[in-house]
Short mmCIF file of C-alpha atoms in Angstrom, two decimals:
data_model
loop_
_atom_site.label_atom_id
_atom_site.label_comp_id
_atom_site.label_asym_id
_atom_site.label_seq_id
_atom_site.Cartn_x
_atom_site.Cartn_y
_atom_site.Cartn_z
CA MET X 1 70.72 13.42 -210.22
CA LYS X 2 73.32 14.42 -212.75
CA LEU X 3 75.29 17.64 -212.30
CA GLY X 4 74.07 20.14 -214.87
CA ARG X 5 75.45 23.36 -216.25
CA LEU X 6 76.33 26.13 -213.88
CA ASN X 7 73.78 28.47 -215.44
CA HIS X 8 74.67 31.54 -213.38
CA ILE X 9 76.27 32.95 -210.28
CA GLY X 10 73.94 35.25 -208.39
CA VAL X 11 75.72 38.41 -207.26
CA ALA X 12 73.92 40.77 -204.90
CA THR X 13 74.47 44.48 -205.41
CA PRO X 14 73.16 47.69 -203.89
CA SER X 15 72.95 49.11 -207.42
CA ILE X 16 72.63 47.25 -210.72
CA GLU X 17 73.53 50.47 -212.50
CA GLU X 18 76.83 50.66 -210.62
CA SER X 19 77.49 46.93 -211.10
CA LEU X 20 76.92 47.21 -214.84
CA ARG X 21 79.44 50.06 -215.03
CA TYR X 22 81.86 47.88 -213.02
CA TYR X 23 81.42 44.82 -215.25
CA ARG X 24 81.75 46.90 -218.42
CA ASP X 25 84.44 49.41 -217.46
CA VAL X 26 86.57 47.38 -215.03
CA MET X 27 86.06 43.75 -216.09
CA GLY X 28 85.54 44.40 -219.81
CA ALA X 29 82.11 42.79 -220.26
CA THR X 30 80.50 43.51 -223.62
CA LEU X 31 77.37 41.35 -223.48
CA THR X 32 75.04 42.79 -220.88
CA HIS X 33 71.28 42.56 -220.79
CA GLU X 34 68.47 44.94 -219.86
CA PRO X 35 67.54 44.98 -216.15
CA PHE X 36 64.01 43.86 -215.22
CA ASP X 37 61.93 43.42 -212.09
CA LEU X 38 61.22 39.96 -210.70
CA GLU X 39 58.55 41.13 -208.28
CA GLU X 40 57.64 37.72 -206.94
CA GLN X 41 61.17 37.36 -205.57
CA GLY X 42 61.57 40.98 -204.54
CA VAL X 43 64.57 41.61 -206.78
CA LYS X 44 65.59 43.63 -209.78
CA VAL X 45 67.66 41.39 -212.08
CA CYS X 46 70.25 41.93 -214.80
CA PHE X 47 72.37 39.33 -216.57
CA VAL X 48 75.96 39.70 -217.76
CA ASP X 49 77.24 37.06 -220.20
CA THR X 50 80.67 35.49 -219.86
CA PRO X 51 82.24 33.54 -222.72
CA GLY X 52 82.37 29.73 -222.68
CA GLN X 53 84.88 27.40 -224.26
CA GLU X 54 85.26 27.41 -228.05
CA GLY X 55 82.79 30.20 -228.71
CA THR X 56 79.97 28.74 -226.63
CA HIS X 57 78.05 30.62 -223.97
CA GLY X 58 79.51 30.44 -220.48
CA THR X 59 78.09 30.81 -216.99
CA GLN X 60 76.22 34.08 -216.58
CA ILE X 61 76.51 36.60 -213.77
CA GLU X 62 73.06 37.41 -212.41
CA LEU X 63 73.12 40.81 -210.75
CA ILE X 64 70.35 41.14 -208.18
CA GLU X 65 69.30 44.33 -206.41
CA PRO X 66 66.62 44.58 -203.72
CA LEU X 67 63.17 45.55 -205.00
CA GLY X 68 61.14 47.01 -202.17
CA GLU X 69 61.86 46.95 -198.47
CA SER X 70 60.79 43.38 -197.86
CA SER X 71 63.31 41.98 -200.35
CA THR X 72 65.10 38.82 -199.31
CA LEU X 73 68.31 40.66 -200.21
CA THR X 74 67.93 43.34 -197.56
CA GLY X 75 69.56 41.19 -194.88
CA PHE X 76 72.37 40.09 -197.17
CA LEU X 77 73.25 43.67 -198.08
CA ALA X 78 73.08 44.79 -194.45
CA LYS X 79 75.89 42.29 -193.80
CA ASN X 80 77.66 42.94 -197.13
CA PRO X 81 77.03 46.60 -198.04
CA ALA X 82 79.16 46.46 -201.20
CA GLY X 83 77.32 43.34 -202.39
CA GLY X 84 78.91 39.98 -203.16
CA GLN X 85 78.40 36.39 -204.23
CA HIS X 86 74.89 35.32 -203.26
CA HIS X 87 73.99 31.96 -204.86
CA LEU X 88 74.94 29.28 -207.39
CA CYS X 89 72.41 28.12 -209.99
CA TYR X 90 72.61 24.69 -211.61
CA GLU X 91 70.46 23.48 -214.49
CA VAL X 92 68.43 20.28 -214.48
CA GLU X 93 66.36 18.70 -217.22
CA ASP X 94 63.28 18.08 -215.10
CA ILE X 95 62.46 20.34 -212.15
CA GLU X 96 59.95 17.97 -210.53
CA GLU X 97 62.37 15.09 -210.61
CA ALA X 98 65.04 17.31 -209.06
CA ARG X 99 62.68 18.53 -206.34
CA ASN X 100 61.82 14.94 -205.46
CA TRP X 101 65.51 14.06 -205.37
CA PHE X 102 66.44 16.80 -202.91
CA GLU X 103 63.31 16.23 -200.80
CA GLY X 104 64.18 12.55 -200.62
CA LEU X 105 67.60 13.49 -199.24
CA GLY X 106 65.95 15.63 -196.56
CA LYS X 107 67.25 18.92 -197.99
CA ARG X 108 65.21 21.97 -197.04
CA ILE X 109 63.60 23.61 -200.08
CA LEU X 110 62.82 27.31 -199.71
CA GLY X 111 59.23 27.75 -200.85
CA PRO X 112 57.34 26.42 -203.83
CA THR X 113 58.71 25.82 -207.31
CA ARG X 114 58.21 29.06 -209.24
CA ILE X 115 59.14 30.77 -212.49
CA GLY X 116 62.65 32.23 -212.35
CA ALA X 117 64.55 34.97 -214.13
CA HIS X 118 64.97 32.91 -217.31
CA GLY X 119 61.28 32.00 -217.52
CA THR X 120 61.69 28.37 -216.46
CA PRO X 121 60.73 26.72 -213.14
CA ILE X 122 63.21 27.06 -210.27
CA PHE X 123 63.54 26.47 -206.55
CA PHE X 124 66.13 27.32 -203.91
CA LEU X 125 67.79 25.02 -201.37
CA HIS X 126 68.81 26.07 -197.87
CA PRO X 127 72.55 26.88 -197.66
CA LYS X 128 72.85 25.04 -194.34
CA ASP X 129 71.97 21.80 -196.12
CA MET X 130 74.24 22.56 -199.10
CA MET X 131 77.69 23.03 -197.57
CA GLY X 132 77.07 26.75 -197.02
CA GLN X 133 75.99 27.47 -200.58
CA LEU X 134 72.57 28.98 -201.29
CA THR X 135 71.73 26.82 -204.31
CA GLU X 136 69.19 27.47 -207.05
CA ILE X 137 68.00 24.61 -209.22
CA MET X 138 66.55 25.67 -212.57
CA GLU X 139 65.05 23.79 -215.48
CA THR X 140 67.18 24.25 -218.61
CA PRO X 141 65.63 26.81 -220.99
CA LYS X 142 64.30 25.28 -224.20
CA ASP X 143 66.05 27.81 -226.41
CA ASP X 144 68.98 30.24 -226.37
CA SER X 145 66.94 33.43 -226.11
CA HIS X 146 68.30 34.24 -222.65
CA TRP X 147 71.72 35.00 -224.11
CA SER X 148 72.74 38.21 -225.80
CA ASN X 149 73.75 36.76 -229.13
CA MET R 1 90.49 44.47 -220.71
CA LYS R 2 88.12 41.94 -222.21
CA LEU R 3 85.98 39.74 -219.98
CA GLY R 4 87.37 36.22 -220.13
CA ARG R 5 86.01 32.83 -219.19
CA LEU R 6 84.79 32.28 -215.68
CA ASN R 7 87.39 29.59 -215.02
CA HIS R 8 86.16 28.61 -211.58
CA ILE R 9 84.18 29.52 -208.51
CA GLY R 10 86.21 29.15 -205.34
CA VAL R 11 84.20 27.44 -202.61
CA ALA R 12 85.65 27.27 -199.11
CA THR R 13 85.00 24.13 -197.10
CA PRO R 14 86.03 22.77 -193.72
CA SER R 15 86.55 19.38 -195.41
CA ILE R 16 87.29 18.64 -199.05
CA GLU R 17 86.45 15.01 -198.35
CA GLU R 18 82.97 15.96 -197.16
CA SER R 19 82.51 18.43 -200.05
CA LEU R 20 83.47 15.78 -202.59
CA ARG R 21 80.86 13.42 -201.12
CA TYR R 22 78.33 16.28 -201.31
CA TYR R 23 79.13 17.11 -204.95
CA ARG R 24 79.05 13.46 -205.98
CA ASP R 25 76.18 12.09 -203.90
CA VAL R 26 73.89 15.13 -203.66
CA MET R 27 74.66 17.17 -206.77
CA GLY R 28 75.54 14.27 -209.06
CA ALA R 29 79.04 15.32 -210.10
CA THR R 30 80.97 12.63 -211.96
CA LEU R 31 84.16 14.47 -212.96
CA THR R 32 86.13 15.19 -209.81
CA HIS R 33 89.89 15.59 -209.49
CA GLU R 34 92.47 14.51 -206.94
CA PRO R 35 93.00 16.96 -204.05
CA PHE R 36 96.45 18.55 -203.73
CA ASP R 37 98.22 21.02 -201.45
CA LEU R 38 98.92 24.55 -202.61
CA GLU R 39 101.27 25.37 -199.77
CA GLU R 40 102.17 28.87 -200.90
CA GLN R 41 98.54 29.90 -200.50
CA GLY R 42 97.88 27.84 -197.39
CA VAL R 43 95.12 25.77 -198.96
CA LYS R 44 94.32 22.24 -199.98
CA VAL R 45 92.60 22.34 -203.40
CA CYS R 46 90.28 20.05 -205.33
CA PHE R 47 88.46 20.76 -208.60
CA VAL R 48 85.01 19.54 -209.62
CA ASP R 49 84.11 19.88 -213.31
CA THR R 50 80.73 21.13 -214.44
CA PRO R 51 79.55 20.65 -218.03
CA GLY R 52 79.58 23.53 -220.51
CA GLN R 53 77.35 24.15 -223.50
CA GLU R 54 77.36 21.64 -226.36
CA GLY R 55 79.77 19.20 -224.74
CA THR R 56 82.41 21.78 -223.87
CA HIS R 57 83.98 22.19 -220.43
CA GLY R 58 82.15 24.57 -218.11
CA THR R 59 83.18 26.64 -215.12
CA GLN R 60 84.87 24.52 -212.45
CA ILE R 61 84.17 24.48 -208.73
CA GLU R 62 87.43 24.90 -206.83
CA LEU R 63 87.06 23.43 -203.36
CA ILE R 64 89.52 24.99 -200.93
CA GLU R 65 90.24 23.79 -197.40
CA PRO R 66 92.64 25.47 -194.94
CA LEU R 67 96.14 24.04 -194.90
CA GLY R 68 97.83 24.88 -191.62
CA GLU R 69 96.71 27.32 -188.97
CA SER R 70 97.86 30.45 -190.74
CA SER R 71 95.68 29.77 -193.77
CA THR R 72 93.91 32.77 -195.28
CA LEU R 73 90.74 30.66 -195.08
CA THR R 74 90.73 30.39 -191.30
CA GLY R 75 88.93 33.72 -190.88
CA PHE R 76 86.42 32.93 -193.61
CA LEU R 77 85.49 29.60 -192.04
CA ALA R 78 85.24 31.16 -188.59
CA LYS R 79 82.47 33.36 -190.03
CA ASN R 80 81.04 30.60 -192.26
CA PRO R 81 81.60 27.28 -190.48
CA ALA R 82 79.82 25.22 -193.16
CA GLY R 83 81.90 26.86 -195.91
CA GLY R 84 80.55 28.83 -198.86
CA GLN R 85 81.34 30.85 -201.95
CA HIS R 86 84.75 32.44 -201.55
CA HIS R 87 85.93 33.94 -204.86
CA LEU R 88 85.35 34.24 -208.62
CA CYS R 89 88.19 33.51 -211.05
CA TYR R 90 88.29 35.01 -214.55
CA GLU R 91 90.79 34.10 -217.26
CA VAL R 92 92.94 36.60 -219.15
CA GLU R 93 95.33 36.07 -222.02
CA ASP R 94 98.20 38.04 -220.51
CA ILE R 95 98.61 38.32 -216.74
CA GLU R 96 101.03 41.26 -216.82
CA GLU R 97 98.77 43.28 -219.04
CA ALA R 98 95.85 42.52 -216.71
CA ARG R 99 97.87 43.50 -213.63
CA ASN R 100 98.78 46.81 -215.24
CA TRP R 101 95.14 47.39 -216.14
CA PHE R 102 93.84 46.92 -212.59
CA GLU R 103 96.74 48.85 -211.06
CA GLY R 104 96.02 51.69 -213.45
CA LEU R 105 92.44 51.76 -212.17
CA GLY R 106 93.70 51.98 -208.58
CA LYS R 107 92.43 48.53 -207.61
CA ARG R 108 94.23 46.92 -204.68
CA ILE R 109 96.08 43.75 -205.70
CA LEU R 110 96.67 41.25 -202.91
CA GLY R 111 100.34 40.30 -203.09
CA PRO R 112 102.57 39.42 -205.99
CA THR R 113 101.62 37.52 -209.13
CA ARG R 114 102.20 33.84 -208.38
CA ILE R 115 101.53 30.39 -209.78
CA GLY R 116 97.98 29.25 -209.08
CA ALA R 117 96.18 25.94 -208.81
CA HIS R 118 96.16 25.39 -212.58
CA GLY R 119 99.90 26.07 -212.95
CA THR R 120 99.51 29.48 -214.58
CA PRO R 121 100.18 32.95 -213.09
CA ILE R 122 97.40 34.48 -211.00
CA PHE R 123 96.70 37.36 -208.65
CA PHE R 124 93.81 38.36 -206.38
CA LEU R 125 92.00 41.69 -206.18
CA HIS R 126 90.57 43.17 -202.99
CA PRO R 127 86.81 42.55 -202.70
CA LYS R 128 86.23 46.11 -201.46
CA ASP R 129 87.43 47.40 -204.83
CA MET R 130 85.45 44.77 -206.79
CA MET R 131 81.83 45.29 -205.69
CA GLY R 132 82.26 42.88 -202.79
CA GLN R 133 83.68 40.03 -204.85
CA LEU R 134 87.09 38.58 -204.03
CA THR R 135 88.33 38.24 -207.61
CA GLU R 136 91.12 36.05 -208.95
CA ILE R 137 92.63 36.82 -212.33
CA MET R 138 94.37 33.88 -213.98
CA GLU R 139 96.24 33.43 -217.22
CA THR R 140 94.45 30.93 -219.48
CA PRO R 141 96.14 27.51 -219.40
CA LYS R 142 97.87 26.60 -222.64
CA ASP R 143 96.29 23.15 -222.82
CA ASP R 144 93.28 21.24 -221.52
CA SER R 145 95.15 19.09 -218.98
CA HIS R 146 93.39 20.70 -216.02
CA TRP R 147 90.13 19.05 -216.99
CA SER R 148 89.16 15.48 -216.23
CA ASN R 149 88.55 14.33 -219.77
#
């Protein structure tokens, strides 16, 4: 296992619309994406780009809002009504290899490997096995189309 | 205000030693720094580098452990004994300008501007005014000495 890019920070919100206004009007974000539904995971998703070093792309903010009443976010927002930091997502080159790695270490994986918000395979690891951090592992996208420019 | 680089994600931990083992042995981090005390803020600090795009430096993980019993982290760890995501830190070019900007918007700033873990001026904003995210604003370091290589 080799530490990959911090692809995004998942931030739960009761309202993507309100969060987008916040990121644009308060934090000065200019590169925001269109929201879309990720029904399989029960969330509405919207990415905000942050700049990287020397003109590269940085770590994204992934805004996630509950989609439907059975959303996995419902409990999180009950505890944190204003929203807040929800998970960290690291990239790997090969998702199967990564899954085997974490399984071999006895880390609890939350459900099957599935297609994530950037169209590549992902899985989540239990925060109790990851020093309190809900951790998403995602295969690196093959192109740059998930960024705004 | 223009959205700057996501300099680091602050991650609270009951033990930097244990977190370093986790980042190295589980997550595969290779670029880790020496821990140091930031007495003014009541925390012990240690940075872990993540890679950016195209060989650049990415967003860092800032491990923070309570230093002394009056640490601001004591309450956080009482609620989250294993640790977890604590704050987001964005860079700005001019800290005074940024402070004026957030004050002008009526955002609560937590204490005076002070020198942060990277040796540049910083301040924190109240999570209740920032969509649930404890947010650190930090002036961009003038050189690259805060990275491992």
